[in-house]
Tab-separated table of C-alpha atoms in Angstrom:
chain	number	residue	atom	x	y	z
A	10	ASP	CA	-0.380	0.141	-0.107
A	11	ALA	CA	1.205	3.384	-0.595
A	12	GLY	CA	0.198	5.034	2.488
A	13	VAL	CA	-1.376	8.467	3.290
A	14	ILE	CA	-0.545	10.783	0.683
A	15	GLN	CA	-0.602	14.223	0.742
A	16	SER	CA	-0.305	16.772	-1.973
A	17	PRO	CA	1.900	19.414	-2.080
A	18	ARG	CA	4.338	18.600	0.622
A	19	HIS	CA	5.659	21.952	0.358
A	20	GLU	CA	3.590	25.110	-0.714
A	21	VAL	CA	4.535	29.450	0.441
A	22	THR	CA	1.871	31.742	-0.648
A	23	GLU	CA	1.626	35.043	0.413
A	24	MET	CA	-0.912	36.415	2.425
A	25	GLY	CA	-4.179	36.529	1.628
A	26	GLN	CA	-4.140	34.142	-1.164
A	27	GLU	CA	-6.564	30.511	-1.044
A	28	VAL	CA	-4.626	27.671	0.397
A	29	THR	CA	-5.741	23.920	-0.868
A	30	LEU	CA	-4.137	20.907	0.985
A	31	ARG	CA	-4.994	17.345	-0.275
A	32	CYS	CA	-4.966	13.319	1.094
A	33	LYS	CA	-5.809	10.608	-0.218
A	34	PRO	CA	-6.263	8.203	2.750
A	35	ILE	CA	-5.101	4.242	3.055
A	36	SER	CA	-7.484	2.673	0.514
A	37	GLY	CA	-10.283	1.038	3.103
A	38	HIS	CA	-9.641	2.940	6.156
A	39	ASN	CA	-13.313	4.674	7.088
A	40	SER	CA	-11.520	7.519	9.356
A	41	LEU	CA	-9.827	10.851	8.075
A	42	PHE	CA	-8.245	13.532	10.665
A	43	TRP	CA	-6.691	16.419	9.908
A	44	TYR	CA	-4.231	17.649	11.786
A	45	ARG	CA	-1.639	21.094	12.494
A	46	GLN	CA	1.503	20.845	13.680
A	47	THR	CA	3.784	24.256	14.482
A	48	MET	CA	6.452	25.243	17.428
A	49	MET	CA	4.255	26.803	19.470
A	50	ARG	CA	1.681	24.755	19.611
A	51	GLY	CA	2.746	20.916	19.144
A	52	LEU	CA	0.262	18.839	17.645
A	53	GLU	CA	-3.401	19.549	16.877
A	54	LEU	CA	-6.533	17.618	16.148
A	55	LEU	CA	-8.397	20.252	13.754
A	56	ILE	CA	-11.569	18.039	12.267
A	57	TYR	CA	-11.973	14.214	11.695
A	58	PHE	CA	-14.447	12.946	9.193
A	59	ASN	CA	-16.269	9.357	9.949
A	60	ASN	CA	-17.626	7.481	6.344
A	61	ASN	CA	-17.303	10.604	5.010
A	62	VAL	CA	-19.369	12.745	7.156
A	63	PRO	CA	-17.328	15.109	9.860
A	64	ILE	CA	-17.741	14.455	13.049
A	65	ASP	CA	-15.429	16.818	15.132
A	66	ASP	CA	-14.649	20.285	13.696
A	67	SER	CA	-14.408	21.799	17.184
A	68	GLY	CA	-9.994	21.770	16.586
A	69	MET	CA	-10.577	24.354	13.725
A	70	PRO	CA	-9.493	27.567	14.402
A	71	GLU	CA	-11.624	29.981	12.881
A	72	ASP	CA	-14.174	30.257	9.943
A	73	ARG	CA	-10.878	31.145	6.883
A	74	PHE	CA	-10.984	27.073	7.953
A	75	SER	CA	-12.856	24.490	6.043
A	76	ALA	CA	-12.454	20.863	5.182
A	77	LYS	CA	-13.596	18.075	2.910
A	78	MET	CA	-14.236	14.451	2.066
A	79	PRO	CA	-16.178	14.394	-1.478
A	80	ASN	CA	-16.059	10.705	-1.147
A	81	ALA	CA	-13.796	7.392	0.480
A	82	SER	CA	-10.853	8.742	-1.514
A	83	PHE	CA	-9.888	12.286	-1.138
A	84	SER	CA	-10.070	15.055	1.480
A	85	THR	CA	-9.310	18.365	1.075
A	86	LEU	CA	-8.302	20.895	3.208
A	87	LYS	CA	-8.615	25.113	2.750
A	88	ILE	CA	-7.603	28.008	4.226
A	89	GLN	CA	-9.170	31.352	2.650
A	90	PRO	CA	-7.865	33.764	3.266
A	91	SER	CA	-4.675	32.649	4.213
A	92	GLU	CA	-2.568	34.233	7.441
A	93	PRO	CA	0.990	34.627	8.473
A	94	ARG	CA	-0.049	32.642	11.357
A	95	ASP	CA	-1.328	29.717	9.364
A	96	SER	CA	2.107	28.749	8.746
A	97	ALA	CA	2.770	24.966	10.414
A	98	VAL	CA	3.728	21.344	9.318
A	99	TYR	CA	-0.895	20.041	8.276
A	100	PHE	CA	-0.897	16.395	8.214
A	101	CYS	CA	-3.371	13.617	7.400
A	102	ALA	CA	-3.748	10.637	9.044
A	103	SER	CA	-6.405	7.651	8.091
A	104	SER	CA	-7.244	5.116	10.552
A	105	PHE	CA	-9.810	1.865	10.333
A	106	ARG	CA	-11.483	1.769	13.655
A	107	ALA	CA	-11.454	-2.863	13.292
A	108	SER	CA	-7.314	-2.849	13.251
A	109	GLY	CA	-7.049	-1.149	16.597
A	110	TYR	CA	-7.631	3.333	16.206
A	111	GLU	CA	-4.031	3.188	15.292
A	112	GLN	CA	-3.688	6.115	13.190
A	113	TYR	CA	-1.419	5.996	10.210
A	114	PHE	CA	-0.138	9.307	8.711
A	115	GLY	CA	0.702	10.682	5.648
A	116	PRO	CA	4.531	13.122	5.231
A	117	GLY	CA	2.975	16.234	5.794
A	118	THR	CA	2.650	20.276	4.091
A	119	ARG	CA	5.333	22.377	5.247
A	120	LEU	CA	3.165	25.470	4.615
A	121	THR	CA	4.856	28.850	5.000
A	122	VAL	CA	2.477	32.341	4.765
A	123	THR	CA	4.839	35.407	4.057
B	24	GLY	CA	-11.939	14.207	30.120
B	25	ASN	CA	-9.079	12.310	28.784
B	26	SER	CA	-6.118	13.567	28.466
B	27	VAL	CA	-2.482	12.815	28.742
B	28	THR	CA	1.052	13.518	30.573
B	29	GLN	CA	4.609	12.847	28.822
B	30	MET	CA	7.357	14.289	30.569
B	31	GLU	CA	8.516	17.204	29.040
B	32	GLY	CA	12.069	17.291	27.138
B	33	PRO	CA	14.443	17.090	25.689
B	34	VAL	CA	16.252	13.803	26.923
B	35	THR	CA	19.479	13.568	25.891
B	36	LEU	CA	21.440	10.690	25.791
B	37	SER	CA	24.375	8.914	25.132
B	38	GLU	CA	24.130	6.108	22.672
B	39	GLU	CA	23.572	2.422	24.927
B	40	ALA	CA	22.251	4.450	27.427
B	41	PHE	CA	19.123	3.547	28.678
B	42	LEU	CA	15.249	5.378	28.447
B	43	THR	CA	12.764	6.110	30.251
B	44	ILE	CA	9.642	8.546	29.158
B	45	ASN	CA	7.027	8.869	31.387
B	46	CYS	CA	3.664	8.868	30.565
B	47	THR	CA	0.778	9.391	32.595
B	48	TYR	CA	-3.264	9.438	31.492
B	49	THR	CA	-6.803	10.187	32.386
B	50	ALA	CA	-9.911	8.414	31.362
B	51	THR	CA	-12.509	6.381	31.940
B	52	GLY	CA	-13.305	2.827	30.888
B	53	TYR	CA	-10.453	1.060	29.264
B	54	PRO	CA	-8.648	3.530	26.636
B	55	SER	CA	-6.867	1.509	23.951
B	56	LEU	CA	-2.757	3.327	24.921
B	57	PHE	CA	-0.228	4.004	21.921
B	58	TRP	CA	3.940	5.184	21.217
B	59	TYR	CA	4.631	7.029	18.072
B	60	VAL	CA	7.473	8.363	16.912
B	61	GLN	CA	8.226	10.908	14.514
B	62	TYR	CA	11.510	11.863	13.045
B	63	PRO	CA	12.586	14.604	11.408
B	64	GLY	CA	10.957	15.553	9.101
B	65	GLU	CA	8.294	12.717	8.309
B	66	GLY	CA	5.106	12.245	9.832
B	67	LEU	CA	4.147	9.832	12.805
B	68	GLN	CA	4.904	6.785	13.009
B	69	LEU	CA	3.468	3.932	15.574
B	70	LEU	CA	6.265	2.420	17.440
B	71	LEU	CA	3.602	-0.092	19.357
B	72	LYS	CA	0.476	-0.038	21.815
B	73	ALA	CA	-1.480	-1.869	23.840
B	74	THR	CA	-5.315	-2.709	24.369
B	75	LYS	CA	-6.067	-3.883	27.737
B	76	ALA	CA	-4.508	-4.066	30.954
B	77	ASP	CA	-1.690	-5.461	31.749
B	78	ASP	CA	-0.604	-5.471	28.013
B	79	LYS	CA	2.990	-5.260	27.265
B	80	GLY	CA	3.492	-3.724	23.421
B	81	SER	CA	6.993	-3.877	21.982
B	82	ASN	CA	9.037	-2.922	18.489
B	83	LYS	CA	12.887	-2.105	17.772
B	84	GLY	CA	14.207	-2.680	21.542
B	85	PHE	CA	11.218	-0.048	22.912
B	86	GLU	CA	8.600	-1.454	24.989
B	87	ALA	CA	5.940	-0.466	27.186
B	88	THR	CA	3.331	-1.655	29.867
B	89	TYR	CA	-0.179	-0.817	30.559
B	90	ARG	CA	-0.261	-0.538	34.206
B	91	LYS	CA	-4.512	0.535	34.734
B	92	GLU	CA	-3.348	1.083	38.768
B	93	THR	CA	-0.559	4.065	38.248
B	94	THR	CA	-2.849	5.387	34.941
B	95	SER	CA	0.751	4.675	33.064
B	96	PHE	CA	2.145	3.879	29.749
B	97	HIS	CA	6.424	4.731	30.441
B	98	LEU	CA	8.380	4.397	27.296
B	99	GLU	CA	11.610	2.513	27.889
B	100	LYS	CA	14.459	0.470	26.242
B	101	GLY	CA	17.255	-0.812	26.956
B	102	SER	CA	20.547	0.908	24.764
B	103	VAL	CA	19.388	3.501	22.835
B	104	GLN	CA	20.902	4.590	19.678
B	105	VAL	CA	21.711	7.511	17.067
B	106	SER	CA	19.146	6.694	14.964
B	107	ASP	CA	16.308	6.799	17.703
B	108	SER	CA	16.772	10.398	18.265
B	109	ALA	CA	13.318	11.773	17.224
B	110	VAL	CA	10.154	13.126	18.815
B	111	TYR	CA	7.740	10.342	20.650
B	112	PHE	CA	4.736	10.731	21.536
B	113	CYS	CA	2.325	9.059	23.855
B	114	ALA	CA	-1.248	8.653	22.983
B	115	LEU	CA	-5.150	6.815	24.020
B	116	ALA	CA	-8.382	6.136	22.178
B	117	PRO	CA	-10.739	6.122	24.613
B	118	SER	CA	-12.831	4.021	24.905
B	119	GLY	CA	-16.257	3.868	22.279
B	120	GLY	CA	-14.828	6.413	20.438
B	121	TYR	CA	-14.766	7.492	16.781
B	122	ASN	CA	-11.014	6.640	15.754
B	123	LYS	CA	-9.848	9.895	17.198
B	124	LEU	CA	-6.579	9.771	19.149
B	125	ILE	CA	-6.074	12.382	22.795
B	126	PHE	CA	-2.112	12.840	22.169
B	127	GLY	CA	0.301	14.084	24.313
B	128	ALA	CA	2.856	16.944	23.617
B	129	GLY	CA	5.772	14.989	22.792
B	130	THR	CA	9.580	14.747	24.440
B	131	ARG	CA	12.428	15.101	21.693
B	132	LEU	CA	15.230	12.978	22.600
B	133	ALA	CA	18.492	13.209	21.298
B	134	VAL	CA	20.884	10.569	21.444
B	135	HIS	CA	24.701	11.291	21.073
B	136	PRO	CA	27.611	9.209	20.549
């Protein structure tokens, strides 16, 4: 299996621009998670989906952030408009409940907003 | 509520030293417990897990025992290597949850030759 795939791996954009991060979970996994990691705040869960349905988005920082999962094999995290404080590494992870809750992480997208 | 507390880092050791990273948790019911490792520039990888009290998870020379009486899941390794330098995260999956994991803050380990 290819594992969780994220794109792009690196994104540099200017403040005010729209940013879209993409994730392809492991085939057969029915839960998908978006995390943000920074030195100051550590690893934060932003939102997670179960069977393509958002279950908990309480970690989404503000309305500028939105996430979708139109099907079992694709999810996006969008920031519009982006701000310098959004600079972080964004991870996507997937899991399958019957496998014991362990999550498999993608390599991350390093976002820099200037 | 559910929470995980890890010892603060960084932990700095010489090669072949003994490693302990403390992890305690607060949870209702019977959570599953995990250790994840993050190498520089990479995502988190599952290192080991335990799903019930007194279970011992082990992998790559690391081990941790699920202690319900002390609500702990300390990570140990008898002889660390430079290649073990990474950030280690303790996590729990609440019983009856939707696969959501509660992570600790992470502990950075630096091993020197």
